[in-house]
mmCIF file of C-alpha atoms in Angstrom:
data_model
loop_
_atom_site.group_PDB
_atom_site.id
_atom_site.type_symbol
_atom_site.label_atom_id
_atom_site.label_comp_id
_atom_site.label_asym_id
_atom_site.label_seq_id
_atom_site.Cartn_x
_atom_site.Cartn_y
_atom_site.Cartn_z
ATOM 1 C CA MET C 156 381.789 319.881 31.546
ATOM 2 C CA GLY C 157 382.996 322.511 33.743
ATOM 3 C CA MET C 158 381.215 325.023 32.078
ATOM 4 C CA LEU C 159 378.027 323.735 32.992
ATOM 5 C CA GLY C 160 378.548 325.651 36.519
ATOM 6 C CA LEU C 161 379.678 329.299 34.745
ATOM 7 C CA PRO C 162 376.037 330.772 34.754
ATOM 8 C CA PHE C 163 375.870 330.362 38.589
ATOM 9 C CA LEU C 164 378.929 332.800 38.668
ATOM 10 C CA ILE C 165 377.649 334.862 35.633
ATOM 11 C CA ARG C 166 374.006 335.260 37.585
ATOM 12 C CA ASN C 167 376.111 336.730 40.590
ATOM 13 C CA GLU C 168 375.838 340.625 40.158
ATOM 14 C CA ASN C 169 379.198 340.950 42.293
ATOM 15 C CA PHE C 170 381.181 338.439 39.593
ATOM 16 C CA SER C 171 383.234 340.797 37.244
ATOM 17 C CA ALA C 172 385.885 338.455 35.969
ATOM 18 C CA LYS C 173 387.009 338.190 32.539
ATOM 19 C CA ILE C 174 386.163 334.606 31.113
ATOM 20 C CA TYR C 175 388.351 332.944 28.493
ATOM 21 C CA ALA C 176 387.801 329.612 26.523
ATOM 22 C CA THR C 177 388.957 327.784 23.312
ATOM 23 C CA GLU C 178 386.087 328.525 20.506
ATOM 24 C CA ALA C 179 385.318 324.770 20.784
ATOM 25 C CA ALA C 180 384.986 324.607 24.372
ATOM 26 C CA ALA C 181 382.808 327.790 24.256
ATOM 27 C CA THR C 182 380.894 326.111 21.462
ATOM 28 C CA LEU C 183 380.224 322.777 22.817
ATOM 29 C CA GLY C 184 379.700 323.982 26.214
ATOM 30 C CA ARG C 185 376.978 326.539 25.350
ATOM 31 C CA LEU C 186 374.998 323.462 23.853
ATOM 32 C CA MET C 187 375.397 321.201 26.996
ATOM 33 C CA MET C 188 374.278 324.111 29.151
ATOM 34 C CA LEU C 189 370.951 324.546 26.884
ATOM 35 C CA ASP C 190 370.394 320.799 26.922
ATOM 36 C CA LEU C 191 370.745 321.218 30.625
ATOM 37 C CA VAL C 192 368.005 323.688 30.847
ATOM 38 C CA SER C 193 365.858 321.657 28.180
ATOM 39 C CA MET C 194 365.721 318.745 30.599
ATOM 40 C CA GLN C 195 364.886 320.618 33.603
ATOM 41 C CA LYS C 196 362.155 322.206 31.531
ATOM 42 C CA GLU C 197 360.981 318.697 30.245
ATOM 43 C CA ILE C 198 360.991 317.343 34.080
ATOM 44 C CA LYS C 199 358.758 320.264 35.138
ATOM 45 C CA GLN C 200 356.177 319.558 31.980
ATOM 46 C CA TYR C 201 356.364 316.170 33.296
ATOM 47 C CA TYR C 202 355.816 316.634 36.974
ATOM 48 C CA GLY C 203 354.065 319.678 37.026
ATOM 49 C CA THR C 204 354.842 323.386 38.023
ATOM 50 C CA ASN C 205 352.764 323.023 41.301
ATOM 51 C CA GLN C 206 355.299 322.750 43.513
ATOM 52 C CA SER C 207 357.662 325.142 45.769
ATOM 53 C CA GLU C 208 360.935 326.381 44.549
ATOM 54 C CA TYR C 209 363.099 323.516 45.786
ATOM 55 C CA PRO C 210 361.832 320.107 44.700
ATOM 56 C CA ARG C 211 360.437 317.405 47.125
ATOM 57 C CA TRP C 212 363.615 315.426 46.940
ATOM 58 C CA MET C 213 365.474 318.308 48.906
ATOM 59 C CA THR C 214 363.068 317.843 51.802
ATOM 60 C CA TRP C 215 364.940 316.443 54.886
ATOM 61 C CA GLU C 216 362.370 313.792 55.181
ATOM 62 C CA GLU C 217 363.480 312.564 51.665
ATOM 63 C CA ILE C 218 367.270 313.080 52.242
ATOM 64 C CA LYS C 219 367.117 310.773 55.144
ATOM 65 C CA LEU C 220 365.943 307.913 52.862
ATOM 66 C CA LEU C 221 368.773 308.074 50.700
ATOM 67 C CA HIS C 222 371.995 305.919 50.563
ATOM 68 C CA PRO C 223 374.501 307.240 52.876
ATOM 69 C CA THR C 224 376.879 307.693 49.681
ATOM 70 C CA VAL C 225 374.276 309.426 47.714
ATOM 71 C CA LYS C 226 373.316 311.639 50.938
ATOM 72 C CA ASN C 227 376.883 312.516 51.550
ATOM 73 C CA ILE C 228 377.549 313.779 47.920
ATOM 74 C CA ALA C 229 374.015 315.525 47.663
ATOM 75 C CA VAL C 230 374.290 317.164 51.106
ATOM 76 C CA GLY C 231 377.487 316.618 52.913
ATOM 77 C CA GLU C 232 378.155 315.241 56.368
ATOM 78 C CA ASN C 233 375.361 316.068 58.430
ATOM 79 C CA GLY C 234 373.463 317.820 55.767
ATOM 80 C CA SER C 235 375.893 320.692 56.075
ATOM 81 C CA ASP C 236 376.283 321.695 52.176
ATOM 82 C CA LEU C 237 372.361 321.595 51.659
ATOM 83 C CA GLY C 238 372.238 325.499 51.863
ATOM 84 C CA SER C 239 374.523 325.459 49.024
ATOM 85 C CA TRP C 240 371.970 324.107 46.576
ATOM 86 C CA GLN C 241 370.773 326.661 43.975
ATOM 87 C CA PRO C 242 367.745 326.753 41.339
ATOM 88 C CA LEU C 243 369.121 326.065 38.141
ATOM 89 C CA TYR C 244 369.861 328.590 35.718
ATOM 90 C CA CYS C 245 367.650 329.628 32.662
ATOM 91 C CA ALA C 246 368.263 329.679 28.664
ATOM 92 C CA GLU C 247 368.410 333.633 29.568
ATOM 93 C CA ASN C 248 371.310 332.947 31.889
ATOM 94 C CA VAL C 249 373.158 330.881 29.509
ATOM 95 C CA GLU C 250 373.350 333.439 26.521
ATOM 96 C CA LYS C 251 374.636 336.277 28.749
ATOM 97 C CA CYS C 252 377.198 333.725 30.103
ATOM 98 C CA THR C 253 378.008 333.074 26.342
ATOM 99 C CA GLU C 254 378.437 336.743 25.558
ATOM 100 C CA ARG C 255 380.832 337.350 28.632
ATOM 101 C CA VAL C 256 383.104 334.493 26.960
ATOM 102 C CA GLN C 257 385.968 335.626 24.661
ATOM 103 C CA SER C 258 387.126 332.687 22.636
ATOM 104 C CA LEU C 259 390.563 331.796 21.492
ATOM 105 C CA LYS C 260 392.327 329.350 18.924
ATOM 106 C CA TYR C 261 395.140 327.143 20.382
ATOM 107 C CA GLY C 262 398.035 328.928 20.531
ATOM 108 C CA GLU C 263 396.241 332.631 20.017
ATOM 109 C CA GLU C 264 397.448 335.229 22.321
ATOM 110 C CA THR C 265 395.333 337.598 24.115
ATOM 111 C CA CYS C 266 396.254 340.333 26.635
ATOM 112 C CA PHE C 267 394.577 340.948 29.466
ATOM 113 C CA ASN C 268 394.346 344.363 31.512
ATOM 114 C CA GLU C 269 397.585 345.452 29.336
ATOM 115 C CA THR C 270 399.744 343.439 31.528
ATOM 116 C CA LEU C 271 399.326 339.585 31.044
ATOM 117 C CA ILE C 272 399.338 337.421 27.957
ATOM 118 C CA ILE C 273 397.433 334.599 28.095
ATOM 119 C CA LYS C 274 397.726 331.735 25.519
ATOM 120 C CA PRO C 275 395.948 328.253 25.201
ATOM 121 C CA PHE C 276 397.210 324.870 24.707
ATOM 122 C CA SER C 277 395.869 321.607 24.000
ATOM 123 C CA SER C 278 395.407 319.402 27.046
ATOM 124 C CA GLY C 279 394.375 316.301 24.861
ATOM 125 C CA LEU C 280 391.655 315.263 27.549
ATOM 126 C CA GLU C 281 388.407 316.782 25.269
ATOM 127 C CA ILE C 282 387.710 318.290 22.155
ATOM 128 C CA GLY C 283 388.730 322.133 22.989
ATOM 129 C CA SER C 284 389.973 321.347 26.708
ATOM 130 C CA SER C 285 393.063 323.274 27.241
ATOM 131 C CA ASN C 286 396.421 324.165 29.483
ATOM 132 C CA TRP C 287 397.122 327.849 29.823
ATOM 133 C CA THR C 288 400.165 329.956 29.685
ATOM 134 C CA ILE C 289 399.887 333.531 31.607
ATOM 135 C CA CYS C 290 403.045 335.538 31.089
ATOM 136 C CA SER C 291 403.871 339.041 32.272
ATOM 137 C CA LEU C 292 407.457 341.023 32.659
ATOM 138 C CA GLY C 293 409.644 338.459 31.860
ATOM 139 C CA ARG C 294 407.985 335.887 34.092
ATOM 140 C CA SER C 295 405.577 333.058 33.165
ATOM 141 C CA ILE C 296 403.066 330.485 34.715
ATOM 142 C CA THR C 297 401.266 327.256 33.111
ATOM 143 C CA TRP C 298 397.756 326.249 34.396
ATOM 144 C CA LEU C 299 397.598 322.874 33.906
ATOM 145 C CA SER C 300 394.332 321.041 33.783
ATOM 146 C CA SER C 301 393.566 317.441 33.506
ATOM 147 C CA SER C 302 395.504 316.279 30.411
ATOM 148 C CA ILE C 303 395.919 313.107 28.250
ATOM 149 C CA PHE C 304 399.328 312.788 26.556
ATOM 150 C CA ASP C 305 397.908 310.356 23.479
ATOM 151 C CA SER C 306 393.868 311.192 22.798
ATOM 152 C CA ALA C 307 392.387 308.834 20.404
ATOM 153 C CA TYR C 308 390.000 312.059 19.107
ATOM 154 C CA ALA C 309 390.959 315.285 20.742
ATOM 155 C CA MET C 310 394.066 317.097 19.557
ATOM 156 C CA ASN C 311 397.195 315.576 21.395
ATOM 157 C CA PHE C 312 398.629 317.195 24.368
ATOM 158 C CA ASP C 313 400.794 320.092 23.654
ATOM 159 C CA TYR C 314 403.960 320.085 25.629
ATOM 160 C CA HIS C 315 405.129 323.638 24.413
ATOM 161 C CA SER C 316 403.023 324.983 27.338
ATOM 162 C CA LEU C 317 405.356 323.284 29.988
ATOM 163 C CA GLN C 318 408.552 324.557 28.330
ATOM 164 C CA GLY C 319 410.516 327.292 30.007
ATOM 165 C CA ASN C 320 408.213 328.179 32.525
ATOM 166 C CA ASP C 321 408.619 329.587 35.853
ATOM 167 C CA VAL C 322 405.909 327.924 37.604
ATOM 168 C CA ILE C 323 403.462 325.096 36.746
ATOM 169 C CA ILE C 324 400.106 325.296 38.540
ATOM 170 C CA PHE C 325 398.390 321.844 38.937
ATOM 171 C CA SER C 326 394.429 322.403 38.668
ATOM 172 C CA ASP C 327 393.028 319.250 38.558
ATOM 173 C CA LEU C 328 394.328 316.483 40.675
ATOM 174 C CA SER C 329 390.850 314.469 39.828
ATOM 175 C CA LEU C 330 393.106 311.141 39.105
ATOM 176 C CA LEU C 331 393.556 311.115 42.863
ATOM 177 C CA HIS C 332 389.965 310.304 43.447
ATOM 178 C CA GLY C 333 390.812 306.655 42.500
ATOM 179 C CA VAL C 334 393.586 306.463 45.273
ATOM 180 C CA ALA C 335 392.583 303.841 47.599
ATOM 181 C CA LYS C 336 392.049 304.488 51.517
ATOM 182 C CA ASP C 337 393.447 302.822 54.395
ATOM 183 C CA ALA C 338 391.379 301.499 57.328
ATOM 184 C CA ASP C 339 391.565 305.051 58.966
ATOM 185 C CA GLY C 340 390.251 306.718 55.762
ATOM 186 C CA ASN C 341 393.942 308.297 54.653
ATOM 187 C CA ARG C 342 394.627 307.981 51.127
ATOM 188 C CA ASN C 343 397.499 305.747 50.130
ATOM 189 C CA PHE C 344 399.313 307.794 47.381
ATOM 190 C CA PRO C 345 401.665 306.116 45.070
ATOM 191 C CA THR C 346 405.281 306.279 45.880
ATOM 192 C CA PHE C 347 406.799 309.456 44.335
ATOM 193 C CA GLN C 348 410.152 309.005 42.381
ATOM 194 C CA ALA C 349 412.135 312.380 42.118
ATOM 195 C CA PRO C 350 412.959 312.919 38.294
ATOM 196 C CA THR C 351 415.998 312.569 37.121
ATOM 197 C CA ALA C 352 418.210 315.399 35.315
ATOM 198 C CA SER C 353 417.435 313.679 32.338
ATOM 199 C CA ASP C 354 413.866 313.985 32.722
ATOM 200 C CA VAL C 355 413.837 317.471 33.794
ATOM 201 C CA LEU C 356 415.796 318.287 30.404
ATOM 202 C CA ALA C 357 413.290 316.692 28.290
ATOM 203 C CA PHE C 358 411.170 319.702 29.191
ATOM 204 C CA ARG C 359 413.879 322.202 29.081
ATOM 205 C CA ASP C 360 415.964 321.257 26.063
ATOM 206 C CA GLY C 361 414.835 323.472 23.002
ATOM 207 C CA ASN C 362 417.327 321.314 20.596
ATOM 208 C CA ASP C 363 414.953 318.344 20.913
ATOM 209 C CA SER C 364 412.747 317.983 17.899
ATOM 210 C CA GLU C 365 408.941 317.993 18.489
ATOM 211 C CA GLU C 366 408.835 314.123 17.022
ATOM 212 C CA ASP C 367 411.665 313.141 19.008
ATOM 213 C CA PHE C 368 410.021 314.861 22.349
ATOM 214 C CA SER C 369 406.474 313.399 21.232
ATOM 215 C CA LYS C 370 407.500 310.092 21.223
ATOM 216 C CA SER C 371 409.689 310.114 24.771
ATOM 217 C CA VAL C 372 406.183 311.406 26.302
ATOM 218 C CA VAL C 373 403.457 309.484 24.532
ATOM 219 C CA SER C 374 404.081 306.279 25.557
ATOM 220 C CA THR C 375 401.798 306.048 28.606
ATOM 221 C CA GLY C 376 399.076 303.788 26.873
ATOM 222 C CA GLU C 377 396.483 306.002 27.620
ATOM 223 C CA SER C 378 394.913 305.812 24.498
ATOM 224 C CA SER C 379 394.988 301.770 24.341
ATOM 225 C CA GLU C 380 393.769 301.875 27.888
ATOM 226 C CA GLU C 381 390.850 304.105 27.372
ATOM 227 C CA MET C 382 389.961 301.808 23.948
ATOM 228 C CA ASP C 383 390.309 298.730 26.093
ATOM 229 C CA LYS C 384 387.748 300.459 28.835
ATOM 230 C CA LEU C 385 385.131 300.982 25.815
ATOM 231 C CA ALA C 386 385.773 297.470 24.405
ATOM 232 C CA TYR C 387 384.542 296.059 27.684
ATOM 233 C CA ILE C 388 381.303 298.521 28.009
ATOM 234 C CA CYS C 389 380.697 297.074 24.344
ATOM 235 C CA ALA C 390 381.209 293.660 25.285
ATOM 236 C CA HIS C 391 378.661 293.953 28.242
ATOM 237 C CA ALA C 392 376.022 295.817 26.171
ATOM 238 C CA ILE C 393 376.046 293.189 23.512
ATOM 239 C CA ASP C 394 375.576 290.425 26.221
ATOM 240 C CA SER C 395 372.509 292.495 27.495
ATOM 241 C CA VAL C 396 371.101 292.927 23.996
ATOM 242 C CA LYS C 397 371.485 288.892 23.182
ATOM 243 C CA ALA C 398 369.470 288.415 26.799
ATOM 244 C CA GLY C 399 366.760 290.735 25.294
ATOM 245 C CA GLY C 400 367.521 293.638 27.552
ATOM 246 C CA SER C 401 368.487 297.346 26.718
ATOM 247 C CA VAL C 402 371.394 299.315 27.484
ATOM 248 C CA LEU C 403 371.424 302.841 28.884
ATOM 249 C CA VAL C 404 374.406 304.962 28.615
ATOM 250 C CA PRO C 405 374.535 308.567 30.513
ATOM 251 C CA ILE C 406 376.534 311.097 28.399
ATOM 252 C CA GLY C 407 379.882 312.168 30.169
ATOM 253 C CA ARG C 408 382.954 313.395 27.785
ATOM 254 C CA LEU C 409 381.616 314.237 24.378
ATOM 255 C CA GLY C 410 384.587 312.363 22.744
ATOM 256 C CA VAL C 411 384.143 309.354 24.793
ATOM 257 C CA VAL C 412 380.619 309.225 23.743
ATOM 258 C CA LEU C 413 381.457 309.508 20.040
ATOM 259 C CA GLN C 414 384.147 306.647 20.111
ATOM 260 C CA LEU C 415 381.617 304.312 22.142
ATOM 261 C CA LEU C 416 379.111 304.899 19.194
ATOM 262 C CA GLU C 417 381.637 303.824 16.730
ATOM 263 C CA GLN C 418 382.781 300.659 18.769
ATOM 264 C CA ILE C 419 379.484 299.652 19.969
ATOM 265 C CA SER C 420 378.161 299.768 16.187
ATOM 266 C CA LEU C 421 381.061 297.783 15.274
ATOM 267 C CA SER C 422 380.007 295.183 17.741
ATOM 268 C CA ILE C 423 376.259 294.777 16.952
ATOM 269 C CA GLU C 424 377.366 294.535 13.553
ATOM 270 C CA SER C 425 379.629 291.890 13.892
ATOM 271 C CA SER C 426 377.253 290.091 16.358
ATOM 272 C CA ASN C 427 374.970 290.226 13.538
ATOM 273 C CA LEU C 428 372.334 291.986 15.712
ATOM 274 C CA LYS C 429 369.647 294.387 14.161
ATOM 275 C CA VAL C 430 369.555 296.924 17.225
ATOM 276 C CA PRO C 431 368.894 300.655 17.203
ATOM 277 C CA ILE C 432 370.850 303.224 18.687
ATOM 278 C CA LEU C 433 369.255 306.048 20.441
ATOM 279 C CA ILE C 434 370.219 309.258 21.615
ATOM 280 C CA VAL C 435 368.203 311.675 23.607
ATOM 281 C CA SER C 436 369.005 315.213 23.918
ATOM 282 C CA SER C 437 367.603 318.639 22.524
ATOM 283 C CA VAL C 438 371.165 319.174 21.124
ATOM 284 C CA ALA C 439 372.093 315.967 19.882
ATOM 285 C CA LYS C 440 372.086 317.092 16.315
ATOM 286 C CA GLU C 441 373.835 320.088 16.904
ATOM 287 C CA LEU C 442 376.735 318.508 18.901
ATOM 288 C CA LEU C 443 376.970 315.625 16.411
ATOM 289 C CA ASP C 444 377.327 318.324 13.280
ATOM 290 C CA TYR C 445 379.644 320.431 14.957
ATOM 291 C CA THR C 446 382.211 317.333 15.965
ATOM 292 C CA ASN C 447 382.031 316.513 12.137
ATOM 293 C CA VAL C 448 383.437 319.920 11.181
ATOM 294 C CA VAL C 449 386.214 320.845 13.426
ATOM 295 C CA PRO C 450 389.407 319.100 12.027
ATOM 296 C CA GLU C 451 391.649 321.909 13.702
ATOM 297 C CA TRP C 452 390.384 320.658 17.121
ATOM 298 C CA VAL C 453 390.991 316.767 16.844
ATOM 299 C CA CYS C 454 393.829 314.679 16.503
ATOM 300 C CA LYS C 455 396.088 313.727 13.543
ATOM 301 C CA GLN C 456 394.621 310.641 12.720
ATOM 302 C CA ARG C 457 390.990 312.088 13.078
ATOM 303 C CA GLN C 458 392.359 314.703 10.596
ATOM 304 C CA GLU C 459 393.778 311.958 7.892
ATOM 305 C CA LYS C 460 390.290 310.844 7.557
ATOM 306 C CA LEU C 461 388.983 313.933 6.502
ATOM 307 C CA TYR C 462 391.542 314.468 3.964
ATOM 308 C CA SER C 463 390.865 311.021 2.785
ATOM 309 C CA GLY C 464 387.253 312.095 2.296
ATOM 310 C CA GLU C 465 385.914 310.217 5.256
ATOM 311 C CA PRO C 466 384.100 312.067 8.459
ATOM 312 C CA LEU C 467 385.740 312.789 11.509
ATOM 313 C CA PHE C 468 383.624 310.256 13.200
ATOM 314 C CA GLY C 469 381.623 307.649 12.321
ATOM 315 C CA HIS C 470 377.962 308.900 13.926
ATOM 316 C CA GLY C 471 377.178 310.508 10.512
ATOM 317 C CA ASP C 472 377.331 307.191 8.582
ATOM 318 C CA LEU C 473 375.266 305.721 11.442
ATOM 319 C CA ILE C 474 372.555 308.188 11.170
ATOM 320 C CA LYS C 475 372.615 307.561 7.191
ATOM 321 C CA ARG C 476 371.600 303.707 7.768
ATOM 322 C CA ASN C 477 369.097 304.460 10.148
ATOM 323 C CA ASN C 478 371.327 302.612 12.750
ATOM 324 C CA LEU C 479 371.232 306.034 14.765
ATOM 325 C CA HIS C 480 368.451 307.789 15.521
ATOM 326 C CA LEU C 481 368.332 311.115 17.462
ATOM 327 C CA PHE C 482 365.374 312.303 19.659
ATOM 328 C CA LYS C 483 365.037 315.893 21.479
ATOM 329 C CA GLU C 484 363.517 314.762 24.479
ATOM 330 C CA ILE C 485 362.142 311.463 25.930
ATOM 331 C CA HIS C 486 358.480 311.846 25.708
ATOM 332 C CA SER C 487 358.883 312.644 22.048
ATOM 333 C CA PRO C 488 355.931 310.775 20.161
ATOM 334 C CA ASP C 489 358.250 309.359 17.700
ATOM 335 C CA PHE C 490 360.644 308.246 20.667
ATOM 336 C CA LEU C 491 357.279 306.481 22.193
#
């Protein structure tokens, strides 16, 4: 998802930095950027193009009508962030952005400016998501992004990126967004317990086997917790369908959506319901096709399915059985 903002940087003539991404992240990111451009085009076709450069909702008269929470997200306190909004990029910007990206496999090294060795490792969060090590002159840094130790679909967290480094930089503290605030608006952070010597040695001792270390850290219950959340969503979706309603699910992390498709189809089948599942996206087919041919980017459980002759994910079977339908746009004649 972070790649969606990359064309804004590329569009700036003063931006000249080198861009690195894993092969999977670059491919999926390009498709999602093109989908965003397509959605913008569809909106213009529906509402017409006889409008100013900025949409009507960005006028101060409309902004004042927004809910305070939404207003604060959109324009900041007292509208201070309103000037930060920019027109969306176009397909040409996306292609130029893609050309600037140097893609790598997990564990593949590349040299920057003949001084730095850069290497990506799986973060476990998403297909193609990564942590990075940067080495130079006997020193090393790990750039640690949002990570999951035990993923139900992506390649599991690779702890080798944490071993033997001089510095670890946390680049994503998004988990802190859920920390509660007190009456004065201060965050109530959980009590931090200093690591013991044995905790530190878990990362520093090279004598431990990979299997032993994995067992010691992959006990967080992250995967089961995520599955519980998906089960919760499916249960309420089935209740809505039984009541005669429809369920609209925004697309977020791709891997979660793929799991949700599998879980909700099972829930529909077990409830003896005949309900179609629709995906509206200009790149839906490309995304789903790609995710079933990338065994090197998914977890071992998914890889074993492929070796057994099964697809990595279940959406292919859903399409064959006409339980899952793909549409490029919401105004498609077939969709209506």
